[in-house]
PDB file of C-alpha atoms in Angstrom:
ATOM      1  CA  MET A  29      -0.465  77.164 176.568  1.00 89.00           C
ATOM      2  CA  GLU A  30       1.123  74.503 173.862  1.00 91.00           C
ATOM      3  CA  LEU A  31      -0.972  70.887 174.117  1.00 94.00           C
ATOM      4  CA  PRO A  32       0.479  67.420 173.851  1.00 93.00           C
ATOM      5  CA  GLY A  33       0.606  66.698 170.165  1.00 91.00           C
ATOM      6  CA  GLY A  34      -2.047  63.697 170.156  1.00 94.00           C
ATOM      7  CA  ILE A  35      -4.467  64.565 172.521  1.00 95.00           C
ATOM      8  CA  ASP A  36      -6.987  64.160 170.263  1.00 92.00           C
ATOM      9  CA  ILE A  37      -6.824  60.629 169.822  1.00 94.00           C
ATOM     10  CA  THR A  38      -5.784  59.604 173.554  1.00 95.00           C
ATOM     11  CA  PRO A  39      -8.103  56.895 174.916  1.00 96.00           C
ATOM     12  CA  ILE A  40     -11.442  57.780 176.626  1.00 97.00           C
ATOM     13  CA  PRO A  41     -12.411  55.227 179.462  1.00 97.00           C
ATOM     14  CA  SER A  42     -15.478  53.037 178.392  1.00 96.00           C
ATOM     15  CA  ASP A  43     -17.849  54.437 181.023  1.00 95.00           C
ATOM     16  CA  VAL A  44     -17.392  58.114 180.277  1.00 96.00           C
ATOM     17  CA  GLU A  45     -18.206  57.202 175.744  1.00 96.00           C
ATOM     18  CA  GLU A  46     -21.032  56.038 177.384  1.00 95.00           C
ATOM     19  CA  ALA A  47     -22.773  58.639 179.060  1.00 95.00           C
ATOM     20  CA  LEU A  48     -21.358  60.912 176.393  1.00 96.00           C
ATOM     21  CA  ARG A  49     -22.929  58.821 173.821  1.00 95.00           C
ATOM     22  CA  LEU A  50     -25.676  59.026 176.302  1.00 94.00           C
ATOM     23  CA  SER A  51     -25.499  62.636 176.284  1.00 94.00           C
ATOM     24  CA  HIS A  52     -25.281  63.192 172.521  1.00 94.00           C
ATOM     25  CA  LEU A  53     -28.730  61.442 172.014  1.00 94.00           C
ATOM     26  CA  ARG A  54     -30.653  63.829 174.910  1.00 93.00           C
ATOM     27  CA  ILE A  55     -29.423  66.997 173.129  1.00 91.00           C
ATOM     28  CA  GLN A  56     -30.002  66.104 169.693  1.00 91.00           C
ATOM     29  CA  ALA A  57     -33.652  65.165 170.923  1.00 90.00           C
ATOM     30  CA  PHE A  58     -34.108  68.821 172.505  1.00 86.00           C
ATOM     31  CA  GLN A  59     -32.802  70.312 169.465  1.00 80.00           C
ATOM     32  CA  ASP A  60     -35.303  68.551 167.437  1.00 79.00           C
ATOM     33  CA  ARG A  61     -38.556  68.749 169.274  1.00 69.00           C
ATOM     34  CA  TRP A  62     -40.935  71.464 167.302  1.00 67.00           C
ATOM     35  CA  ASP A  63     -42.686  71.830 170.535  1.00 69.00           C
ATOM     36  CA  GLN A  64     -40.636  74.681 171.978  1.00 70.00           C
ATOM     37  CA  PRO A  65     -38.244  77.464 170.742  1.00 66.00           C
ATOM     38  CA  GLN A  66     -34.960  76.928 169.798  1.00 66.00           C
ATOM     39  CA  ILE A  67     -31.978  78.101 172.009  1.00 58.00           C
ATOM     40  CA  GLU A  68     -30.298  79.430 169.558  1.00 62.00           C
ATOM     41  CA  GLN A  69     -27.135  80.248 171.448  1.00 60.00           C
ATOM     42  CA  PHE A  70     -26.569  76.552 172.444  1.00 65.00           C
ATOM     43  CA  VAL A  71     -24.545  74.633 170.754  1.00 70.00           C
ATOM     44  CA  ALA A  72     -22.844  71.390 171.929  1.00 76.00           C
ATOM     45  CA  SER A  73     -18.881  71.674 172.013  1.00 84.00           C
ATOM     46  CA  ASP A  74     -16.777  68.590 171.192  1.00 92.00           C
ATOM     47  CA  TYR A  75     -16.642  66.611 174.677  1.00 95.00           C
ATOM     48  CA  GLU A  76     -14.503  63.945 173.621  1.00 97.00           C
ATOM     49  CA  LEU A  77     -11.843  66.914 172.811  1.00 97.00           C
ATOM     50  CA  VAL A  78     -12.916  68.766 175.858  1.00 97.00           C
ATOM     51  CA  PHE A  79     -12.255  65.731 178.363  1.00 98.00           C
ATOM     52  CA  ARG A  80      -9.155  64.851 176.783  1.00 98.00           C
ATOM     53  CA  VAL A  81      -7.537  68.411 177.869  1.00 98.00           C
ATOM     54  CA  LEU A  82      -9.130  68.842 181.014  1.00 98.00           C
ATOM     55  CA  ARG A  83      -7.947  65.222 181.403  1.00 98.00           C
ATOM     56  CA  TRP A  84      -4.467  66.381 181.070  1.00 98.00           C
ATOM     57  CA  ILE A  85      -4.852  69.784 182.735  1.00 98.00           C
ATOM     58  CA  VAL A  86      -5.541  67.327 185.998  1.00 98.00           C
ATOM     59  CA  GLN A  87      -3.302  64.974 185.378  1.00 97.00           C
ATOM     60  CA  GLN A  88       0.002  67.102 184.483  1.00 97.00           C
ATOM     61  CA  ARG A  89      -0.823  68.999 187.854  1.00 98.00           C
ATOM     62  CA  LEU A  90      -1.558  72.243 185.887  1.00 98.00           C
ATOM     63  CA  MET A  91      -4.348  74.131 188.147  1.00 98.00           C
ATOM     64  CA  THR A  92      -3.218  76.145 191.231  1.00 97.00           C
ATOM     65  CA  GLY A  93      -6.309  74.567 193.080  1.00 98.00           C
ATOM     66  CA  ASN A  94      -9.097  72.098 192.541  1.00 98.00           C
ATOM     67  CA  ARG A  95     -12.451  74.526 191.258  1.00 99.00           C
ATOM     68  CA  MET A  96     -13.394  74.503 188.336  1.00 99.00           C
ATOM     69  CA  LEU A  97     -16.089  76.557 186.609  1.00 98.00           C
ATOM     70  CA  GLU A  98     -17.790  76.642 183.733  1.00 98.00           C
ATOM     71  CA  TRP A  99     -19.375  79.709 181.504  1.00 96.00           C
ATOM     72  CA  GLY A 100     -22.515  78.987 180.641  1.00 93.00           C
ATOM     73  CA  CYS A 101     -22.999  75.436 180.892  1.00 94.00           C
ATOM     74  CA  GLY A 102     -25.719  74.512 179.124  1.00 92.00           C
ATOM     75  CA  PHE A 103     -26.660  70.668 179.215  1.00 95.00           C
ATOM     76  CA  GLY A 104     -23.707  70.338 181.904  1.00 96.00           C
ATOM     77  CA  VAL A 105     -21.495  67.803 180.234  1.00 97.00           C
ATOM     78  CA  VAL A 106     -18.773  69.928 180.750  1.00 98.00           C
ATOM     79  CA  ALA A 107     -19.087  70.387 184.163  1.00 98.00           C
ATOM     80  CA  ALA A 108     -19.693  66.847 184.354  1.00 98.00           C
ATOM     81  CA  LEU A 109     -16.459  65.803 183.219  1.00 98.00           C
ATOM     82  CA  GLY A 110     -14.838  67.627 185.373  1.00 98.00           C
ATOM     83  CA  SER A 111     -16.563  66.188 188.144  1.00 98.00           C
ATOM     84  CA  ILE A 112     -15.763  63.102 187.029  1.00 98.00           C
ATOM     85  CA  LEU A 113     -11.767  63.956 187.177  1.00 98.00           C
ATOM     86  CA  GLY A 114     -12.274  65.187 190.511  1.00 98.00           C
ATOM     87  CA  LEU A 115     -12.952  68.747 190.841  1.00 99.00           C
ATOM     88  CA  ASP A 116     -15.486  70.477 192.974  1.00 98.00           C
ATOM     89  CA  VAL A 117     -17.297  71.624 189.880  1.00 99.00           C
ATOM     90  CA  THR A 118     -19.865  75.342 189.254  1.00 98.00           C
ATOM     91  CA  GLY A 119     -21.569  75.731 186.348  1.00 98.00           C
ATOM     92  CA  ILE A 120     -23.711  78.874 185.522  1.00 97.00           C
ATOM     93  CA  GLU A 121     -26.183  79.427 182.850  1.00 95.00           C
ATOM     94  CA  ALA A 122     -28.587  81.650 182.126  1.00 92.00           C
ATOM     95  CA  GLU A 123     -31.459  80.010 180.454  1.00 91.00           C
ATOM     96  CA  LYS A 124     -33.586  77.868 183.203  1.00 93.00           C
ATOM     97  CA  ARG A 125     -34.814  74.853 180.502  1.00 92.00           C
ATOM     98  CA  LEU A 126     -31.065  74.403 179.808  1.00 94.00           C
ATOM     99  CA  LEU A 127     -30.327  74.365 183.747  1.00 95.00           C
ATOM    100  CA  ARG A 128     -33.326  71.696 184.025  1.00 95.00           C
ATOM    101  CA  GLU A 129     -31.172  70.035 181.120  1.00 95.00           C
ATOM    102  CA  ALA A 130     -28.283  69.762 183.117  1.00 97.00           C
ATOM    103  CA  GLU A 131     -29.755  68.777 186.505  1.00 96.00           C
ATOM    104  CA  THR A 132     -30.498  65.466 184.552  1.00 95.00           C
ATOM    105  CA  THR A 133     -26.876  64.774 183.089  1.00 96.00           C
ATOM    106  CA  MET A 134     -25.682  65.287 186.658  1.00 97.00           C
ATOM    107  CA  LYS A 135     -28.255  62.419 187.455  1.00 95.00           C
ATOM    108  CA  ASP A 136     -27.296  60.169 184.360  1.00 93.00           C
ATOM    109  CA  PHE A 137     -23.430  61.017 185.305  1.00 95.00           C
ATOM    110  CA  GLY A 138     -23.610  60.228 189.206  1.00 95.00           C
ATOM    111  CA  VAL A 139     -21.363  63.565 190.000  1.00 97.00           C
ATOM    112  CA  PRO A 140     -22.122  66.002 192.113  1.00 96.00           C
ATOM    113  CA  VAL A 141     -22.077  69.394 190.449  1.00 97.00           C
ATOM    114  CA  GLU A 142     -23.134  73.022 191.777  1.00 98.00           C
ATOM    115  CA  LEU A 143     -25.814  74.214 189.145  1.00 98.00           C
ATOM    116  CA  VAL A 144     -26.366  78.104 189.359  1.00 97.00           C
ATOM    117  CA  TRP A 145     -29.258  79.854 186.896  1.00 96.00           C
ATOM    118  CA  GLY A 146     -27.790  83.868 186.337  1.00 94.00           C
ATOM    119  CA  ASN A 147     -25.023  85.521 184.141  1.00 92.00           C
ATOM    120  CA  PHE A 148     -21.515  84.554 184.025  1.00 92.00           C
ATOM    121  CA  LEU A 149     -20.089  87.762 183.636  1.00 90.00           C
ATOM    122  CA  PRO A 150     -18.982  89.450 186.407  1.00 90.00           C
ATOM    123  CA  ALA A 151     -20.564  92.958 187.124  1.00 83.00           C
ATOM    124  CA  GLY A 152     -19.130  95.594 184.896  1.00 77.00           C
ATOM    125  CA  SER A 153     -17.439  93.193 182.168  1.00 73.00           C
ATOM    126  CA  GLU A 154     -19.496  94.114 179.569  1.00 71.00           C
ATOM    127  CA  SER A 155     -17.437  97.272 179.244  1.00 64.00           C
ATOM    128  CA  LEU A 156     -14.257  95.274 178.116  1.00 70.00           C
ATOM    129  CA  SER A 157     -16.486  94.758 174.702  1.00 63.00           C
ATOM    130  CA  GLN A 158     -15.247  96.051 171.741  1.00 63.00           C
ATOM    131  CA  ASN A 159     -18.889  94.932 170.106  1.00 57.00           C
ATOM    132  CA  PRO A 160     -22.012  95.353 171.665  1.00 59.00           C
ATOM    133  CA  ASP A 161     -23.747  92.842 170.414  1.00 60.00           C
ATOM    134  CA  PHE A 162     -21.800  89.838 170.962  1.00 59.00           C
ATOM    135  CA  PRO A 163     -24.627  87.130 172.391  1.00 58.00           C
ATOM    136  CA  SER A 164     -22.380  86.523 175.941  1.00 60.00           C
ATOM    137  CA  ILE A 165     -23.718  90.112 176.704  1.00 64.00           C
ATOM    138  CA  GLY A 166     -27.120  89.653 176.063  1.00 58.00           C
ATOM    139  CA  HIS A 167     -28.272  87.524 178.599  1.00 64.00           C
ATOM    140  CA  ARG A 168     -30.760  89.731 181.337  1.00 76.00           C
ATOM    141  CA  VAL A 169     -30.773  87.837 184.412  1.00 86.00           C
ATOM    142  CA  PRO A 170     -28.720  88.463 187.369  1.00 89.00           C
ATOM    143  CA  CYS A 171     -25.139  87.954 187.827  1.00 91.00           C
ATOM    144  CA  ALA A 172     -24.225  84.735 189.809  1.00 93.00           C
ATOM    145  CA  TYR A 173     -21.582  84.629 191.396  1.00 95.00           C
ATOM    146  CA  GLN A 174     -23.899  86.724 194.441  1.00 92.00           C
ATOM    147  CA  GLN A 175     -25.607  83.385 194.642  1.00 92.00           C
ATOM    148  CA  ILE A 176     -21.921  81.222 194.454  1.00 94.00           C
ATOM    149  CA  GLY A 177     -21.031  83.213 197.171  1.00 95.00           C
ATOM    150  CA  SER A 178     -17.473  83.437 195.151  1.00 96.00           C
ATOM    151  CA  ASP A 179     -15.638  85.411 192.954  1.00 96.00           C
ATOM    152  CA  LEU A 180     -14.064  84.700 189.452  1.00 97.00           C
ATOM    153  CA  ASP A 181     -10.844  84.646 191.668  1.00 96.00           C
ATOM    154  CA  ASP A 182     -11.996  82.206 193.604  1.00 98.00           C
ATOM    155  CA  PHE A 183     -11.637  79.450 190.503  1.00 98.00           C
ATOM    156  CA  SER A 184      -8.599  77.659 189.246  1.00 98.00           C
ATOM    157  CA  LEU A 185     -10.105  76.849 185.909  1.00 99.00           C
ATOM    158  CA  VAL A 186     -12.492  78.256 183.808  1.00 98.00           C
ATOM    159  CA  PHE A 187     -13.782  76.849 181.056  1.00 98.00           C
ATOM    160  CA  GLY A 188     -16.308  78.496 177.736  1.00 95.00           C
ATOM    161  CA  TYR A 189     -17.321  78.182 174.455  1.00 92.00           C
ATOM    162  CA  PRO A 190     -17.470  81.203 173.155  1.00 88.00           C
ATOM    163  CA  TRP A 191     -19.247  82.506 170.074  1.00 79.00           C
ATOM    164  CA  PRO A 192     -16.961  83.629 166.899  1.00 79.00           C
ATOM    165  CA  GLY A 193     -14.929  86.167 167.313  1.00 79.00           C
ATOM    166  CA  GLU A 194     -16.007  86.332 171.242  1.00 84.00           C
ATOM    167  CA  TRP A 195     -13.038  84.444 172.225  1.00 82.00           C
ATOM    168  CA  ALA A 196     -10.657  87.794 172.943  1.00 87.00           C
ATOM    169  CA  PHE A 197     -13.440  89.172 174.988  1.00 87.00           C
ATOM    170  CA  HIS A 198     -13.541  85.869 177.500  1.00 91.00           C
ATOM    171  CA  GLU A 199      -9.786  85.857 177.592  1.00 91.00           C
ATOM    172  CA  ALA A 200     -10.455  90.219 178.339  1.00 90.00           C
ATOM    173  CA  VAL A 201     -12.913  88.916 181.125  1.00 92.00           C
ATOM    174  CA  PHE A 202     -10.621  86.259 182.490  1.00 96.00           C
ATOM    175  CA  THR A 203      -7.327  88.768 182.676  1.00 94.00           C
ATOM    176  CA  ARG A 204      -9.657  91.483 184.225  1.00 93.00           C
ATOM    177  CA  HIS A 205     -11.414  89.318 186.705  1.00 94.00           C
ATOM    178  CA  GLY A 206      -9.737  85.552 186.938  1.00 96.00           C
ATOM    179  CA  ALA A 207      -7.590  84.119 189.622  1.00 96.00           C
ATOM    180  CA  VAL A 208      -3.336  85.441 188.749  1.00 97.00           C
ATOM    181  CA  GLY A 209      -1.976  80.878 188.152  1.00 97.00           C
ATOM    182  CA  GLY A 210      -5.684  80.335 187.393  1.00 98.00           C
ATOM    183  CA  LEU A 211      -6.410  78.316 183.644  1.00 98.00           C
ATOM    184  CA  LEU A 212      -8.661  79.725 181.124  1.00 98.00           C
ATOM    185  CA  VAL A 213     -10.227  76.956 178.515  1.00 98.00           C
ATOM    186  CA  LEU A 214     -12.001  77.971 175.717  1.00 97.00           C
ATOM    187  CA  PHE A 215     -13.595  75.675 173.063  1.00 94.00           C
ATOM    188  CA  CYS A 216     -13.389  78.228 169.846  1.00 89.00           C
ATOM    189  CA  GLY A 217     -14.936  74.887 167.361  1.00 86.00           C
ATOM    190  CA  PRO A 218     -13.471  72.497 165.795  1.00 86.00           C
ATOM    191  CA  ASN A 219     -10.523  70.551 167.065  1.00 88.00           C
ATOM    192  CA  ASP A 220      -9.705  73.751 168.770  1.00 90.00           C
ATOM    193  CA  VAL A 221      -8.935  73.925 172.366  1.00 95.00           C
ATOM    194  CA  ARG A 222      -6.738  76.601 173.550  1.00 95.00           C
ATOM    195  CA  VAL A 223      -5.799  77.416 177.394  1.00 97.00           C
ATOM    196  CA  TRP A 224      -3.936  80.288 178.590  1.00 96.00           C
ATOM    197  CA  ARG A 225      -2.582  81.075 182.023  1.00 97.00           C
ATOM    198  CA  LYS A 226      -2.758  84.201 184.078  1.00 96.00           C
ATOM    199  CA  VAL A 227       0.415  85.373 185.077  1.00 92.00           C
ATOM    200  CA  ALA A 228       1.183  88.216 187.454  1.00 83.00           C
ATOM    201  CA  ASN A 229       1.281  91.643 185.318  1.00 73.00           C
ATOM    202  CA  ASP A 230      -1.626  90.463 183.336  1.00 55.00           C
TER     203      ASP A 230
END
């Protein structure tokens, strides 16, 4: 799906800007700590750009419903942004330390988001990968969907930040398990947010 030109320079509300500024400071402080092991798989995305893309999706009414899921939510900033935009958001995270940080993020933003510990991959998704060493496959934690009480195809929008080389795997998982008409939004690197819609013949 093609994004509109200039979306990366559209204004962001001042209260959202301030909340993101504080989130960046918390993330930097978390990553600078020497008294705890680093979580190598946690890398912050460009939250400002992601907010602009999500806002455009909401404004254009491109979603078939109101439920959003964040795969590997980390600090939960993208999940919080979705909630600010009026979406019913769930975030899945395999690292309990990050999940605790995400709980703080929701308090800072003042938004309701369901945060769930577990694996964001639906059962059996590993078979869709041609590389068994992808970081997304390495989480030895329970599948989160039973705890949520929903399947992947119950969500109208799924957001993820795949590691380099993983985006096609994430797209394959969404194509197999996502909702027809649903949107997959991936942050793939600097100035690179991609949006796919699943169609009936996928």
